[in-house]
Coordinates of N, CA and C in Angstrom, one line a residue:
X1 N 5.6 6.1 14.6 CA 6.3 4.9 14.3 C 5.8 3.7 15.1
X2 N 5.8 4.0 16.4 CA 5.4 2.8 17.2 C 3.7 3.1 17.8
X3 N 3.0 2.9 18.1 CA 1.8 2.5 18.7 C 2.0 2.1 19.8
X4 N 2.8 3.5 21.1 CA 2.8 2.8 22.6 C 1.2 2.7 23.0
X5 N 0.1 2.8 22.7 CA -1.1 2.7 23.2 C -1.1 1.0 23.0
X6 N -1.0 0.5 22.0 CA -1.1 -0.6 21.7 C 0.3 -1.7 22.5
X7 N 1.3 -1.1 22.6 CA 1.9 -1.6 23.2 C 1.7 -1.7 24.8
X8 N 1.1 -0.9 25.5 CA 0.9 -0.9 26.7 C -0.5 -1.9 26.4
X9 N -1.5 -1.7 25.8 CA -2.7 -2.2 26.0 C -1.9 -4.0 26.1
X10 N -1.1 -4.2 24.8 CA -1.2 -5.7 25.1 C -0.1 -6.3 26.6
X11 N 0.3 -5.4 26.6 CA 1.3 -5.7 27.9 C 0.2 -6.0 29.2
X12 N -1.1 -4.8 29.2 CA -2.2 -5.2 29.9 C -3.1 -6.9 30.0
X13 N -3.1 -6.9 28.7 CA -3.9 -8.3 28.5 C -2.4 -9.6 29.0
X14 N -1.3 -9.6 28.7 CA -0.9 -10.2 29.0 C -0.3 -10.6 30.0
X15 N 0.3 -9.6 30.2 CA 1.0 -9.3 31.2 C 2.5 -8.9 30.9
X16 N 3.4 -8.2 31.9 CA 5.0 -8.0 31.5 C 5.5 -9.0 31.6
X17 N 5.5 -9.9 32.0 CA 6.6 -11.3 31.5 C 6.8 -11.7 30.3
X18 N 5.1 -12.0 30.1 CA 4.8 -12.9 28.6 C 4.8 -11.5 27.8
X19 N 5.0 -10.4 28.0 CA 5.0 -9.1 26.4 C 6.4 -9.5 26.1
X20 N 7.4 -9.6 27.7 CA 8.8 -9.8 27.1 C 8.9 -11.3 26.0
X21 N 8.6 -12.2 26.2 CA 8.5 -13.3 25.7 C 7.6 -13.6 24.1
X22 N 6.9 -12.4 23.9 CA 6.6 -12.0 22.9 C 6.9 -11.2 22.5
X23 N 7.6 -10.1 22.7 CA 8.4 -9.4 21.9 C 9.5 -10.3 21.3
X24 N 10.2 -10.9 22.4 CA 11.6 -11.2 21.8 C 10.8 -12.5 20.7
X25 N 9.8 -13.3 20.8 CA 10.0 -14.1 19.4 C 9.3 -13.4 18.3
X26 N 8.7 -12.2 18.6 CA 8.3 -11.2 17.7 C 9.6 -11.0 17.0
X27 N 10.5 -10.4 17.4 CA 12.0 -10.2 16.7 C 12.8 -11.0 16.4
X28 N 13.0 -11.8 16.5 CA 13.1 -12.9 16.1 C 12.3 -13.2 14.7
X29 N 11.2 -13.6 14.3 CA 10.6 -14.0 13.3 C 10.6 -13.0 12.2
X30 N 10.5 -12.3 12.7 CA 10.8 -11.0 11.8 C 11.6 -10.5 11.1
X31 N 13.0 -11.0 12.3 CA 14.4 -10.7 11.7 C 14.3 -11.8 10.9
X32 N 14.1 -12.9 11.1 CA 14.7 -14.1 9.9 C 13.6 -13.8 8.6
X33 N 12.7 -13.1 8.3 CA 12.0 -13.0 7.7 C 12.7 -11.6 6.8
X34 N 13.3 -10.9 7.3 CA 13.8 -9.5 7.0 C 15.3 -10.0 6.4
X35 N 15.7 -10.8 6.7 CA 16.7 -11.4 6.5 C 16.9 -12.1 5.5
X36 N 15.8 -13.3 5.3 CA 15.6 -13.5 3.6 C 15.4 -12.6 2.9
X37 N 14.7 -11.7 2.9 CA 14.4 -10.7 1.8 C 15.3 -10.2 1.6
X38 N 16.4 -9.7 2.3 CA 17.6 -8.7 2.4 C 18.6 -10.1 1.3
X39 N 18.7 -11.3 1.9 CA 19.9 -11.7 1.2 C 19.5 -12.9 -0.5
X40 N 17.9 -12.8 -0.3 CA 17.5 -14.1 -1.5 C 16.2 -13.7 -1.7
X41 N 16.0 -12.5 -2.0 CA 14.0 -12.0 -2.3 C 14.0 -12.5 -3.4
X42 N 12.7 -13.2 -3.2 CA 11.7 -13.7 -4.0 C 10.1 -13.1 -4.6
X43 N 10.2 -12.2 -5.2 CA 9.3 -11.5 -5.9 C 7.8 -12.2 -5.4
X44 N 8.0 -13.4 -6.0 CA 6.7 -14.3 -5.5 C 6.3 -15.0 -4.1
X45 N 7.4 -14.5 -3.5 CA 6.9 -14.7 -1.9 C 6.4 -13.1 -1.4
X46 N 6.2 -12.1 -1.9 CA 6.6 -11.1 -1.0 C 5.2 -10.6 -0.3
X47 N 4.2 -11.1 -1.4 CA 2.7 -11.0 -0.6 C 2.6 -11.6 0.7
X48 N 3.2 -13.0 0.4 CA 3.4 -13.8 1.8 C 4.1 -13.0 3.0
X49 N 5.0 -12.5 3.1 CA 6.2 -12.3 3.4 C 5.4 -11.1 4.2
X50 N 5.2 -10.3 3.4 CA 5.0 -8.8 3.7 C 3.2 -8.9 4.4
X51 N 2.8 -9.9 3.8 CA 1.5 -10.6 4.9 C 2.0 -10.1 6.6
X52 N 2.4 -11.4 6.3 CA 3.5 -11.9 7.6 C 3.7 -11.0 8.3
X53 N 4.7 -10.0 7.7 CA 5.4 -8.8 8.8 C 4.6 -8.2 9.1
X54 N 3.4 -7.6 8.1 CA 2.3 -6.5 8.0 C 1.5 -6.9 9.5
X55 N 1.1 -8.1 9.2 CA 0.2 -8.9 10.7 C 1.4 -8.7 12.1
X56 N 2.4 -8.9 11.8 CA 3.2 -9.3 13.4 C 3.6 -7.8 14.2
X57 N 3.8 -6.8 13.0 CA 4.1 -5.5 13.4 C 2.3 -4.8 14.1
X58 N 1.5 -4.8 13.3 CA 0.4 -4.4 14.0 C 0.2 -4.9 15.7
X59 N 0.3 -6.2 15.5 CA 0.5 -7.0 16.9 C 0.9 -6.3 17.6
X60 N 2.4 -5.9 17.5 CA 3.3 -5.4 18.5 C 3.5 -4.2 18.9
X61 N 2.5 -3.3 17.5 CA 2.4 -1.3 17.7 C 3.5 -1.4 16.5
X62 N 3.9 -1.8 16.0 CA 4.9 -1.5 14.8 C 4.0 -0.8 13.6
X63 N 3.5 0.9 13.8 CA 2.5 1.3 12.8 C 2.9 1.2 11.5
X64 N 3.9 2.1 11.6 CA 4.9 2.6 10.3 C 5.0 0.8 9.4
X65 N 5.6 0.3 10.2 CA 5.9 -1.1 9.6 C 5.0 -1.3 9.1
X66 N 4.2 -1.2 9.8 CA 2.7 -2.0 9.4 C 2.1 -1.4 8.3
X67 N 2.3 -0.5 8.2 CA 1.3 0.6 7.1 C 2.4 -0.2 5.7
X68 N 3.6 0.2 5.6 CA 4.4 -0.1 4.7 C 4.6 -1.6 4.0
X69 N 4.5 -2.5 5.0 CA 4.2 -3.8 4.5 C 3.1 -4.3 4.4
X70 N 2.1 -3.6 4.3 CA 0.2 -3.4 3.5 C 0.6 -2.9 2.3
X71 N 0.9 -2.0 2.5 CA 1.0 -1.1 0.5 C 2.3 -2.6 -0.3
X72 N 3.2 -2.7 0.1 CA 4.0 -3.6 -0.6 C 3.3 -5.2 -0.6
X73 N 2.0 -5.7 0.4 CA 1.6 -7.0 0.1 C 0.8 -6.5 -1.0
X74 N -0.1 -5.4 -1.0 CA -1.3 -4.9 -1.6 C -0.7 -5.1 -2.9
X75 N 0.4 -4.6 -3.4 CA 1.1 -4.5 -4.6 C 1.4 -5.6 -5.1
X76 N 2.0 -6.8 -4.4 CA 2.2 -8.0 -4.4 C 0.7 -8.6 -5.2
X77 N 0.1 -8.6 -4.9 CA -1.3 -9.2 -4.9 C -1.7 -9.0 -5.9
X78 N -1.7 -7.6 -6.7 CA -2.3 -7.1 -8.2 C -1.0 -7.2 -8.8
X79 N 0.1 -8.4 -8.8 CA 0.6 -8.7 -10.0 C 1.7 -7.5 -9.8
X80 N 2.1 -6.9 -9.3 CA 2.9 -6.0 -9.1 C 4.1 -6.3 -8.2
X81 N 4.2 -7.7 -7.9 CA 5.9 -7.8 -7.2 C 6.8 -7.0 -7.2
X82 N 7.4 -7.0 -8.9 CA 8.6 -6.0 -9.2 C 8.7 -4.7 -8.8
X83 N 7.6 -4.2 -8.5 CA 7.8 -2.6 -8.8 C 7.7 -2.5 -6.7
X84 N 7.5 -3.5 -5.6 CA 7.7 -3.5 -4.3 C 9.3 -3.0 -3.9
X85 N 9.5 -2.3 -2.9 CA 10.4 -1.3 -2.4 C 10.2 -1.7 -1.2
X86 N 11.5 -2.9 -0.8 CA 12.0 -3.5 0.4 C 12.8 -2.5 1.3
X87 N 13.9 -1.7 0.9 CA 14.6 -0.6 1.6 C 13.8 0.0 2.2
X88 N 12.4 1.1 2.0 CA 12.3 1.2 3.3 C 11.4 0.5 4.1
X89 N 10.9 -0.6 3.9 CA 10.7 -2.1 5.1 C 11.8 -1.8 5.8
X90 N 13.1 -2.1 5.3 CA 14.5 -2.5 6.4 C 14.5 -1.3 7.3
X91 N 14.8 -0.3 6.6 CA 14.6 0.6 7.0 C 13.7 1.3 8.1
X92 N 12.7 1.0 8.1 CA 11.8 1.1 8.8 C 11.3 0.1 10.0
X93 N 12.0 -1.2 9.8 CA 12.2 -2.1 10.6 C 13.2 -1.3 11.9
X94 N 14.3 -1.1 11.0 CA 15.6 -0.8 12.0 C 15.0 0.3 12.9
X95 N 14.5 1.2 12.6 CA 14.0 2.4 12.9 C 13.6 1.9 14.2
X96 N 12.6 1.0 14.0 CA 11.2 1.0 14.6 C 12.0 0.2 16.1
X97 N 12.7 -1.1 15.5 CA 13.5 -1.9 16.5 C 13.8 -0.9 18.0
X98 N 15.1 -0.1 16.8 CA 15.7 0.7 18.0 C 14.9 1.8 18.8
X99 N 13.4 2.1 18.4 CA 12.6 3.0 19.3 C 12.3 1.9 20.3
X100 N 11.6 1.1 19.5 CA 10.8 0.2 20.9 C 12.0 -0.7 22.4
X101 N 13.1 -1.0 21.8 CA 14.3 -1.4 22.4 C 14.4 -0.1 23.8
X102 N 15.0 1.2 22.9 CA 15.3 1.9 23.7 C 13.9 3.2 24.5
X103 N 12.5 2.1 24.9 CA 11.8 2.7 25.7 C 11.5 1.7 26.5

């Protein structure tokens, strides 16, 4: 689910201050992004959208996220919005949140 290699690696490049300072606007952007979709999805944003999360989760070791919001932008992209499956994004958001939170 998470990518601690990658989360250690970038904690290396950056340092522990600035990982904290990037995580937390990592969650942040995410959550308001997760949050549209949850209360006002737009079929036609979701390539964007799912762009978006797909790039910010790789960033941060969010595999699972990441893998899942590639197949749903991928789908987006050939014309296929409707048939995208947001629940388990959320799902797998939530998931992911509370591993990396509670290590």
């Amino acid at each position: 689910m998470i990518s601690w290699d990658r989360v250690n690696e970038l904690k290396d490049e950056i340092g522990e201050e600035d990982f904290a300072e990037v995580a937390e606007m990592f969650l942040e952007e995410v959550e308001e992004v997760i949050a549209r979709l949850r209360t006002d999805p737009k079929p036609e944003l979701y390539e964007q959208d799912l762009h978006f999360l797909k790039s910010s989760s790789l960033n941060l070791g969010f595999d699972a996220l990441s893998k899942l919001c590639h197949e749903g932008e991928r789908q987006a992209a050939n014309g296929d919005a409707g048939s995208v499956q947001l629940a388990p994004v959320f799902d797998t958001y939530t998931a992911s949140k509370q591993a990396f939170e509670a290590r």
